Amino acid sequence: MTRPNLPATTRMMERLDALALVTDEPGKITRLYLSDAHRRAIDLVSGWFREAGLNPAVDAAGNIHARFEGREPGLPALIIASHIDSVRDAGKYDGNLGVLAGLAVVEELARLNERLPFAVEVIAFGDEEGVRFPDTLTGSRAIAGRFDPSALDGRDRDGVSMRDALAAFGLDPDSIPSVARQPGSVVGYLELHIEQGPVLEAADEPLGIVTSIASIQRFTAIVTGEAGHAGTVPMAYRKDALAAVAEMVLAVEREARHAPGLVGTVGRIEAAPGAINVIPGSVTFTLDLRAPDDAARHALVARVLAALEEVAARRGVTLALEAGYEEQATPCHPAIQSALATAIESLGHKPLRLLSGAGHDAMAFEKLCPMGMLFLRCKGGISHNPLESITEADADTALAAMLAFVRTLDPAALSG
């Protein structure tokens, strides 16, 4: 099939390469919220907005936004957005792709001299990853009117609060509530993102329509046993906290295989006292559980916690759990899914539908306006990794689908 070959595609790919060079760690892509690299990224992206004839502004939460007016000034807007912060040692497409794709869509509309029955607002959120501070989705929650002021008291690993970091960045943290969009001012929300998984590649399709963003719950667990000399305590008398945790990790894996769509991850384990000749007396580990819907997640949590308690009781160790981040499943709006399917079919591709196991800025908008996401195939399903890779042909197809989507979108279809 002949690709659309939009003029904006090559320019977008070149911009993605340029943005990847903006980092706080030479040789890696590390761009944390309110860092020096974040400042330089804001300047770079704002410059591209201005080149497109837009008037970008940075709000109190550190988001960049720019508006392409519709057929009449002041119409409600379709937001096309993603984030420009990153994890440490990241890839170049996670988040950045969605921002620059939104800009590319606006550039194509301007090139075609076409105005829509709604405005298009392109937003680059400052903090989706939640790497620097305890909270996540800071920018998108602010725009969606869901920002919790208590997040300002969260501190990074150097002890700097978000409030102080915002002030040092030249922003007014007390003005963040004013960033919120009012109901009725937004037609809908669309986000393009790399899939971060292998489904599209396995199906040999460039694009996928997200049906829902997974339900998530996290815990921090502390297992306490008894430290002792590695050479003098017989195996039968040990209360080895790390051995217990090893069995707990396998229990998490077993329970997460109970049904399709469930996943469970122990991502960090810290054993103490941490000496080669001492039986671990205490272990702290993290637990991340996800499911397609809230009911399935609640059932998974119950099974996993029961399994962990059983291991602890049998091994004579204690288990303490601290609940952390929790997010309900976020369904994508049926009308946006349908409109994306029509756009993809118009390009001769199959409108494959799939769940997002990862969280995204789109989650913040579900209560404000109709929300949808488009996934782009990535090589090997790899993300949060320097090996992130997409093809220009696939990116071109994505832009063509987004352009078809916005040109045919009926705002009335989203208001029901």
GROMACS .gro file of N, CA and C in nm, residues 49 54 64-72 74-82 98-99 101-103 105-106 109 115-125 143 181-182 184-192 333 335-337 339-340 343 362 365 368-374 399 401-415:
model
  249
   49PHE      N    1   0.612   2.553   1.786
   49PHE     CA    2   0.474   2.602   1.784
   49PHE      C    3   0.467   2.736   1.711
   54LEU      N    4   0.143   2.941   1.565
   54LEU     CA    5   0.067   2.936   1.688
   54LEU      C    6   0.129   3.029   1.792
   64ILE      N    7   0.295   2.335   2.815
   64ILE     CA    8   0.291   2.425   2.701
   64ILE      C    9   0.160   2.399   2.628
   65HIS      N   10   0.088   2.505   2.590
   65HIS     CA   11  -0.032   2.484   2.511
   65HIS      C   12  -0.044   2.593   2.406
   66ALA      N   13  -0.101   2.555   2.292
   66ALA     CA   14  -0.120   2.649   2.183
   66ALA      C   15  -0.248   2.611   2.110
   67ARG      N   16  -0.318   2.710   2.060
   67ARG     CA   17  -0.452   2.690   2.005
   67ARG      C   18  -0.457   2.725   1.856
   68PHE      N   19  -0.516   2.635   1.778
   68PHE     CA   20  -0.545   2.657   1.636
   68PHE      C   21  -0.696   2.678   1.626
   69GLU      N   22  -0.737   2.799   1.596
   69GLU     CA   23  -0.879   2.831   1.600
   69GLU      C   24  -0.959   2.756   1.495
   70GLY      N   25  -1.087   2.736   1.524
   70GLY     CA   26  -1.177   2.672   1.429
   70GLY      C   27  -1.235   2.772   1.332
   71ARG      N   28  -1.350   2.738   1.276
   71ARG     CA   29  -1.412   2.825   1.175
   71ARG      C   30  -1.453   2.960   1.232
   72GLU      N   31  -1.474   2.962   1.363
   72GLU     CA   32  -1.503   3.087   1.432
   72GLU      C   33  -1.413   3.093   1.555
   74GLY      N   34  -1.296   3.117   1.933
   74GLY     CA   35  -1.356   3.086   2.062
   74GLY      C   36  -1.437   2.959   2.069
   75LEU      N   37  -1.437   2.877   1.965
   75LEU     CA   38  -1.512   2.752   1.970
   75LEU      C   39  -1.449   2.656   2.071
   76PRO      N   40  -1.528   2.562   2.127
   76PRO     CA   41  -1.469   2.458   2.212
   76PRO      C   42  -1.358   2.384   2.136
   77ALA      N   43  -1.262   2.330   2.210
   77ALA     CA   44  -1.142   2.273   2.148
   77ALA      C   45  -1.135   2.122   2.163
   78LEU      N   46  -1.081   2.059   2.061
   78LEU     CA   47  -1.032   1.922   2.072
   78LEU      C   48  -0.888   1.932   2.119
   79ILE      N   49  -0.856   1.870   2.231
   79ILE     CA   50  -0.719   1.869   2.282
   79ILE      C   51  -0.646   1.749   2.222
   80ILE      N   52  -0.532   1.776   2.162
   80ILE     CA   53  -0.440   1.670   2.117
   80ILE      C   54  -0.313   1.689   2.198
   81ALA      N   55  -0.273   1.589   2.275
   81ALA     CA   56  -0.167   1.613   2.373
   81ALA      C   57  -0.095   1.485   2.412
   82SER      N   58   0.018   1.506   2.476
   82SER     CA   59   0.092   1.402   2.547
   82SER      C   60   0.198   1.476   2.630
   98GLY      N   61   0.334   1.202   2.077
   98GLY     CA   62   0.198   1.254   2.080
   98GLY      C   63   0.191   1.405   2.071
   99VAL      N   64   0.287   1.473   2.133
   99VAL     CA   65   0.291   1.619   2.128
   99VAL      C   66   0.320   1.667   1.986
  101ALA      N   67   0.303   1.502   1.708
  101ALA     CA   68   0.200   1.460   1.613
  101ALA      C   69   0.084   1.559   1.614
  102GLY      N   70   0.047   1.606   1.734
  102GLY     CA   71  -0.058   1.708   1.742
  102GLY      C   72  -0.020   1.834   1.666
  103LEU      N   73   0.107   1.875   1.681
  103LEU     CA   74   0.155   1.992   1.608
  103LEU      C   75   0.153   1.966   1.458
  105VAL      N   76  -0.044   1.768   1.289
  105VAL     CA   77  -0.183   1.773   1.241
  105VAL      C   78  -0.225   1.917   1.217
  106VAL      N   79  -0.193   2.005   1.311
  106VAL     CA   80  -0.228   2.147   1.295
  106VAL      C   81  -0.156   2.207   1.174
  109LEU      N   82  -0.341   2.103   0.865
  109LEU     CA   83  -0.464   2.178   0.849
  109LEU      C   84  -0.435   2.319   0.797
  115ARG      N   85  -1.022   2.497   0.824
  115ARG     CA   86  -1.065   2.520   0.962
  115ARG      C   87  -1.177   2.424   0.995
  116LEU      N   88  -1.186   2.385   1.120
  116LEU     CA   89  -1.279   2.282   1.165
  116LEU      C   90  -1.392   2.344   1.245
  117PRO      N   91  -1.498   2.266   1.271
  117PRO     CA   92  -1.608   2.319   1.354
  117PRO      C   93  -1.575   2.320   1.502
  118PHE      N   94  -1.449   2.314   1.533
  118PHE     CA   95  -1.397   2.325   1.669
  118PHE      C   96  -1.252   2.369   1.659
  119ALA      N   97  -1.199   2.422   1.767
  119ALA     CA   98  -1.057   2.456   1.771
  119ALA      C   99  -0.976   2.330   1.801
  120VAL      N  100  -0.847   2.334   1.774
  120VAL     CA  101  -0.755   2.227   1.813
  120VAL      C  102  -0.652   2.288   1.906
  121GLU      N  103  -0.641   2.232   2.027
  121GLU     CA  104  -0.542   2.279   2.123
  121GLU      C  105  -0.437   2.171   2.142
  122VAL      N  106  -0.313   2.204   2.110
  122VAL     CA  107  -0.202   2.110   2.128
  122VAL      C  108  -0.136   2.141   2.261
  123ILE      N  109  -0.119   2.037   2.344
  123ILE     CA  110  -0.061   2.056   2.477
  123ILE      C  111   0.056   1.959   2.497
  124ALA      N  112   0.163   2.012   2.553
  124ALA     CA  113   0.278   1.931   2.597
  124ALA      C  114   0.280   1.933   2.749
  125PHE      N  115   0.237   1.822   2.810
  125PHE     CA  116   0.233   1.815   2.956
  125PHE      C  117   0.374   1.802   3.012
  143ILE      N  118  -0.492   2.053   3.397
  143ILE     CA  119  -0.577   2.095   3.287
  143ILE      C  120  -0.719   2.040   3.304
  181ARG      N  121  -0.958   2.352   3.262
  181ARG     CA  122  -1.057   2.383   3.160
  181ARG      C  123  -1.197   2.363   3.216
  182GLN      N  124  -1.289   2.444   3.170
  182GLN     CA  125  -1.426   2.434   3.215
  182GLN      C  126  -1.504   2.336   3.128
  184GLY      N  127  -1.756   2.196   2.881
  184GLY     CA  128  -1.815   2.266   2.767
  184GLY      C  129  -1.713   2.340   2.683
  185SER      N  130  -1.595   2.367   2.739
  185SER     CA  131  -1.490   2.435   2.661
  185SER      C  132  -1.405   2.337   2.582
  186VAL      N  133  -1.425   2.207   2.609
  186VAL     CA  134  -1.344   2.103   2.544
  186VAL      C  135  -1.437   2.004   2.475
  187VAL      N  136  -1.414   1.983   2.346
  187VAL     CA  137  -1.492   1.886   2.267
  187VAL      C  138  -1.452   1.743   2.304
  188GLY      N  139  -1.323   1.721   2.314
  188GLY     CA  140  -1.273   1.587   2.343
  188GLY      C  141  -1.122   1.590   2.357
  189TYR      N  142  -1.066   1.473   2.379
  189TYR     CA  143  -0.921   1.459   2.400
  189TYR      C  144  -0.872   1.341   2.317
  190LEU      N  145  -0.761   1.361   2.245
  190LEU     CA  146  -0.700   1.255   2.165
  190LEU      C  147  -0.551   1.251   2.194
  191GLU      N  148  -0.499   1.131   2.213
  191GLU     CA  149  -0.356   1.114   2.238
  191GLU      C  150  -0.301   1.001   2.153
  192LEU      N  151  -0.197   1.031   2.077
  192LEU     CA  152  -0.121   0.928   2.006
  192LEU      C  153  -0.004   0.887   2.092
  333HIS      N  154  -1.393   0.673   2.505
  333HIS     CA  155  -1.530   0.703   2.462
  333HIS      C  156  -1.564   0.625   2.333
  335ALA      N  157  -1.765   0.682   2.087
  335ALA     CA  158  -1.773   0.761   1.964
  335ALA      C  159  -1.634   0.793   1.910
  336ILE      N  160  -1.538   0.818   1.999
  336ILE     CA  161  -1.401   0.843   1.952
  336ILE      C  162  -1.341   0.714   1.897
  337GLN      N  163  -1.365   0.602   1.963
  337GLN     CA  164  -1.319   0.473   1.910
  337GLN      C  165  -1.374   0.450   1.770
  339ALA      N  166  -1.488   0.674   1.551
  339ALA     CA  167  -1.434   0.769   1.454
  339ALA      C  168  -1.290   0.732   1.416
  340LEU      N  169  -1.212   0.685   1.512
  340LEU     CA  170  -1.076   0.640   1.481
  340LEU      C  171  -1.078   0.517   1.391
  343ALA      N  172  -1.140   0.623   1.042
  343ALA     CA  173  -1.020   0.686   0.986
  343ALA      C  174  -0.917   0.582   0.945
  362ALA      N  175  -0.417   1.069   2.919
  362ALA     CA  176  -0.558   1.059   2.880
  362ALA      C  177  -0.648   1.023   2.997
  365PHE      N  178  -0.863   1.288   3.176
  365PHE     CA  179  -0.967   1.364   3.108
  365PHE      C  180  -1.102   1.293   3.101
  368LEU      N  181  -1.384   1.495   3.231
  368LEU     CA  182  -1.402   1.628   3.174
  368LEU      C  183  -1.467   1.623   3.036
  369CYS      N  184  -1.425   1.526   2.954
  369CYS     CA  185  -1.468   1.524   2.815
  369CYS      C  186  -1.449   1.384   2.757
  370PRO      N  187  -1.510   1.356   2.642
  370PRO     CA  188  -1.483   1.229   2.574
  370PRO      C  189  -1.334   1.216   2.545
  371MET      N  190  -1.281   1.098   2.570
  371MET     CA  191  -1.137   1.076   2.561
  371MET      C  192  -1.108   0.953   2.476
  372GLY      N  193  -1.001   0.959   2.397
  372GLY     CA  194  -0.961   0.844   2.317
  372GLY      C  195  -0.812   0.844   2.294
  373MET      N  196  -0.760   0.726   2.259
  373MET     CA  197  -0.617   0.710   2.233
  373MET      C  198  -0.594   0.625   2.109
  374LEU      N  199  -0.487   0.657   2.041
  374LEU     CA  200  -0.442   0.582   1.924
  374LEU      C  201  -0.302   0.530   1.953
  399LEU      N  202  -0.028   0.992   1.135
  399LEU     CA  203  -0.067   1.130   1.109
  399LEU      C  204  -0.184   1.137   1.012
  401ALA      N  205  -0.416   0.913   0.975
  401ALA     CA  206  -0.536   0.871   1.048
  401ALA      C  207  -0.586   0.982   1.140
  402MET      N  208  -0.493   1.051   1.207
  402MET     CA  209  -0.534   1.161   1.295
  402MET      C  210  -0.595   1.274   1.215
  403LEU      N  211  -0.538   1.302   1.098
  403LEU     CA  212  -0.591   1.409   1.014
  403LEU      C  213  -0.731   1.373   0.965
  404ALA      N  214  -0.750   1.247   0.924
  404ALA     CA  215  -0.882   1.202   0.881
  404ALA      C  216  -0.982   1.210   0.997
  405PHE      N  217  -0.935   1.176   1.115
  405PHE     CA  218  -1.021   1.180   1.234
  405PHE      C  219  -1.071   1.322   1.261
  406VAL      N  220  -0.979   1.419   1.265
  406VAL     CA  221  -1.021   1.555   1.300
  406VAL      C  222  -1.104   1.618   1.189
  407ARG      N  223  -1.079   1.581   1.064
  407ARG     CA  224  -1.152   1.643   0.952
  407ARG      C  225  -1.294   1.592   0.942
  408THR      N  226  -1.322   1.475   0.997
  408THR     CA  227  -1.456   1.416   0.988
  408THR      C  228  -1.529   1.410   1.121
  409LEU      N  229  -1.463   1.452   1.228
  409LEU     CA  230  -1.523   1.442   1.361
  409LEU      C  231  -1.642   1.537   1.373
  410ASP      N  232  -1.753   1.481   1.418
  410ASP     CA  233  -1.874   1.558   1.442
  410ASP      C  234  -1.884   1.584   1.592
  411PRO      N  235  -1.868   1.708   1.637
  411PRO     CA  236  -1.874   1.735   1.781
  411PRO      C  237  -2.005   1.688   1.845
  412ALA      N  238  -2.114   1.689   1.767
  412ALA     CA  239  -2.243   1.647   1.822
  412ALA      C  240  -2.241   1.500   1.861
  413ALA      N  241  -2.157   1.419   1.793
  413ALA     CA  242  -2.149   1.276   1.823
  413ALA      C  243  -2.084   1.251   1.959
  414LEU      N  244  -2.012   1.348   2.010
  414LEU     CA  245  -1.943   1.333   2.138
  414LEU      C  246  -2.023   1.391   2.254
  415SER      N  247  -2.132   1.457   2.224
  415SER     CA  248  -2.206   1.524   2.331
  415SER      C  249  -2.318   1.440   2.388
   0.00000   0.00000   0.00000
